[in-house]
């Protein structure tokens, strides 16, 4: 890496023709990469704000949102950001304030999808210069815009620009590239008009003029595709000529990109193409005298320094590199380490499926703000078996969390099968992941033992042999049999084994390899066939798949598949099955056709992906069984257990998730050990020999009254315990995190919005100091936030004078920032149909935040029973939360509880009054009343808990103002923890503190 990059670190001032100059602190900008992190109606989410602010904090000079639609009929993605109404302004203002606080300029790209916007997404008929469909986007034939409608759209751009400035954006970028509306007017493919809009520059200039008039002193630029891509599209020379006719005096910069929907390989380039590929086109734009931004394979500090220092461009637009790791900014500016992008294009391929994820960065695009992996004790020893992508990821993450990690693999080098992929023609950058993993292993002190076999059938033995406190098994999936007659021939080989034994072929030495037959058409088959065919080998591909590499996205195979299909030395038989191999030929069958014998030259390489372990157990059950047998936490990762497509992106995520499960288990066991023996009420020094608990008083029986209670064996998983904010309602969330950790809890429920106007509010919105402090303490302690407390809907449509939907959206944003997954809701609305509609809207809104409403039946509210809650939850597609004491009061049966178990993500142990509060204010007042731990009355809580799976967590919600005042917050929390733990591990424990 470069020690310094002086060109990238230099400030850049934008602003021409009397407009107020605006200065970027350096030459690094984020590109307007779409991510699907917004809501379905175009609002920005807390997840998205956190994502962008994280990259601003890393040091970017300018942060750009994404292609943001200026009118509702221009929306092209399900969760795309919008600036189509004034309702968007408050959320975006929160973003820009947060970006400015980190020292970055805020930019927005204005866009309309035109023919690429499909009515199935936007809800409106799509419009375009001419009725030419875009097959890649969905193929809907657009309606041709009238002249009047063209001018109306121009006005929509201007109105959106005004909103952008009102929202605090410093820079407005017009999207004139990638086959969207402005670009469609330029292109002969999509513009067949004969009126004034026929001129390629006409609509573009109308937009430039209108936006400049709307925001006269704002920095305005335009994104340009230096070439469209298709042969009948705009050539590089024609694009320069069109820009030469633009009203450039009203622009402050040009931002160079390339491609269109009809040539997606130019929008997001393959790893096959050279870094800085657009530099060859940029020089032609220097004639216009505007500052130039440039995108296109700018994936290393070296290429960025090159294009900036030689004057190719004035700033760089970064997308995949900073998506993979915001630390890339520090790599460019200061030579710091970073996680490299491998140009796999999973990110862009996910855009049509949901949130944009990343192969090498498993924390992004997971429908929530990234949750830090809990810190573990430095004495914790973890064994990771398997050094493929899943194992490498788990090992690094656990070592980063503080564990001593040993990584074993029976192979000769780390990377597993992925190490072979880095030598394929279409994936030459894959080696960057293995190289980075190796350097991280060295930095973090991971002990790597290659050529070492570990018997994962005996997890307990592994734990003893390696002295492990936890194990991650990431040994890869099983390979299915070839499945045809003659597969035992020496000419039939698994494709991975064949590649491992023919390294010289992967290095380009296939001369003399005349032909090969591949059984299977998955992504491995495609990559190997493409690599061998490019070296002159004749290739026969036979696969049951309907298309080549169906598990791969379009962009990941956008170059390889056409090459194979166009190569005369490649034969492809899809939807076909090999029935027999006779040594020279294969007999294949295809639906609706006669069987056929065809020549099968060369060796037959079997490429049939891999499958997870089979059997009746789920992944969770396997982990639980292994953990019990080994008496330590065991997690499984990667294709050995994952039923998702066997691609590296899924393996890395699986390894990351397994590491977080192991770290949480180790952190929890450490916390339990720390709290063992603490002198607080409810602690019991020896839980393996306890007297029977009285079903009436909750007190231990007299000595000798009965036999000791049998305690579950070591390794039996205990439920995770959480501390609800209401238990310490006056405690600020950062302090609640610390107290919960010290008391031995696993998580908290955070109260991010007051239930009544008199309750103390907490500012946990994006960019707030309290949110940052809370997240920092969560990272330090390993405490997570599972639930947001809570929302009471009463039919007024208001929450403390504010619109109730705005209230729950803000709560979801805060909850997403904290990593919560649920938002507790109660019903005080007498109209259950209306409440059900509101609950359904909440559920829909929550999908963008990764948060689902949980309806709590409360004895003194409108929804007071499990059956009522279940009926509404089924209607709204949400969940319910079971409150032990309220369930008891309404008289619910165990059968009703068991029937509802699959709807319950969390159980509460709550206190509450016997008489309903007289008013809404009483809901808070009853929480201040003086009560015991955790309530009055007799309840067989273990019996209730037994109705639910062991992985359902329990939240303790028991406030007591006088107890807290007398004991202090920490002592009260420890008392709650000890009492709750007693309930969870003591059979037939009836809780009563009367």
Tab-separated table of N, CA and C in Angstrom, residues 17 50 89 132 151 159 168 179-180 362 531 594 597 636 644 656 662 694 719 730 748 815-816 854 857 861 914 950:
chain	number	residue	atom	x	y	z
A	17	UNK	N	-18.668	30.619	-12.257
A	17	UNK	CA	-19.528	31.700	-12.767
A	17	UNK	C	-20.261	32.449	-11.659
A	50	UNK	N	-26.801	5.436	8.899
A	50	UNK	CA	-25.610	4.881	9.537
A	50	UNK	C	-24.578	4.469	8.492
A	89	UNK	N	-38.105	15.573	3.095
A	89	UNK	CA	-37.091	16.539	3.549
A	89	UNK	C	-36.611	16.289	4.968
A	132	UNK	N	-40.306	2.281	-26.322
A	132	UNK	CA	-39.285	1.246	-26.480
A	132	UNK	C	-39.043	0.608	-25.112
A	151	UNK	N	-42.218	18.667	-20.430
A	151	UNK	CA	-41.955	19.876	-19.641
A	151	UNK	C	-42.364	19.686	-18.174
A	159	UNK	N	-38.169	20.928	-8.960
A	159	UNK	CA	-38.790	20.865	-7.632
A	159	UNK	C	-37.984	19.978	-6.698
A	168	UNK	N	-30.682	20.268	3.026
A	168	UNK	CA	-29.308	20.497	3.457
A	168	UNK	C	-28.227	19.962	2.550
A	179	UNK	N	-28.675	4.851	-18.904
A	179	UNK	CA	-29.925	4.467	-19.529
A	179	UNK	C	-31.163	4.961	-18.823
A	180	UNK	N	-31.019	5.949	-17.935
A	180	UNK	CA	-32.186	6.546	-17.295
A	180	UNK	C	-32.728	7.676	-18.181
A	362	UNK	N	-19.581	-8.914	5.405
A	362	UNK	CA	-20.860	-9.547	5.735
A	362	UNK	C	-21.759	-8.700	6.619
A	531	UNK	N	-12.790	-20.442	-18.680
A	531	UNK	CA	-11.334	-20.340	-18.589
A	531	UNK	C	-10.664	-21.283	-19.579
A	594	UNK	N	-36.371	-37.417	-27.242
A	594	UNK	CA	-35.780	-38.744	-27.179
A	594	UNK	C	-34.385	-38.674	-26.580
A	597	UNK	N	-27.309	-40.058	-27.713
A	597	UNK	CA	-25.893	-40.315	-27.444
A	597	UNK	C	-25.073	-39.226	-28.137
A	636	UNK	N	-21.921	-23.899	13.490
A	636	UNK	CA	-21.617	-24.428	12.169
A	636	UNK	C	-21.760	-23.302	11.155
A	644	UNK	N	-28.614	-22.128	1.653
A	644	UNK	CA	-28.584	-21.123	0.590
A	644	UNK	C	-27.622	-21.557	-0.505
A	656	UNK	N	-19.469	-15.242	9.441
A	656	UNK	CA	-19.598	-14.049	10.299
A	656	UNK	C	-20.675	-14.259	11.352
A	662	UNK	N	-20.896	-17.444	18.550
A	662	UNK	CA	-19.889	-17.954	19.478
A	662	UNK	C	-19.431	-16.854	20.428
A	694	UNK	N	-41.652	-24.198	47.445
A	694	UNK	CA	-43.070	-24.241	47.795
A	694	UNK	C	-43.911	-23.642	46.686
A	719	UNK	N	-32.049	-19.780	28.435
A	719	UNK	CA	-32.583	-18.678	27.645
A	719	UNK	C	-31.750	-17.430	27.870
A	730	UNK	N	-35.688	5.559	34.544
A	730	UNK	CA	-34.999	6.841	34.598
A	730	UNK	C	-33.552	6.778	34.166
A	748	UNK	N	-30.733	-5.728	26.207
A	748	UNK	CA	-31.667	-4.793	26.815
A	748	UNK	C	-32.816	-4.534	25.854
A	815	UNK	N	-34.395	2.082	16.461
A	815	UNK	CA	-34.235	0.666	16.736
A	815	UNK	C	-33.275	-0.007	15.782
A	816	UNK	N	-33.346	0.377	14.508
A	816	UNK	CA	-32.424	-0.201	13.537
A	816	UNK	C	-30.986	0.191	13.850
A	854	UNK	N	-44.402	-6.352	17.555
A	854	UNK	CA	-44.860	-7.439	18.405
A	854	UNK	C	-45.992	-6.901	19.268
A	857	UNK	N	-50.583	-8.401	24.403
A	857	UNK	CA	-51.891	-8.363	25.058
A	857	UNK	C	-51.734	-7.924	26.508
A	861	UNK	N	-55.970	-3.200	28.580
A	861	UNK	CA	-56.088	-2.522	27.298
A	861	UNK	C	-57.113	-3.250	26.421
A	914	UNK	N	-53.097	-5.254	39.774
A	914	UNK	CA	-54.263	-6.120	39.679
A	914	UNK	C	-55.457	-5.376	39.106
A	950	UNK	N	-36.416	-23.211	23.310
A	950	UNK	CA	-35.391	-22.730	24.235
A	950	UNK	C	-34.664	-21.498	23.737
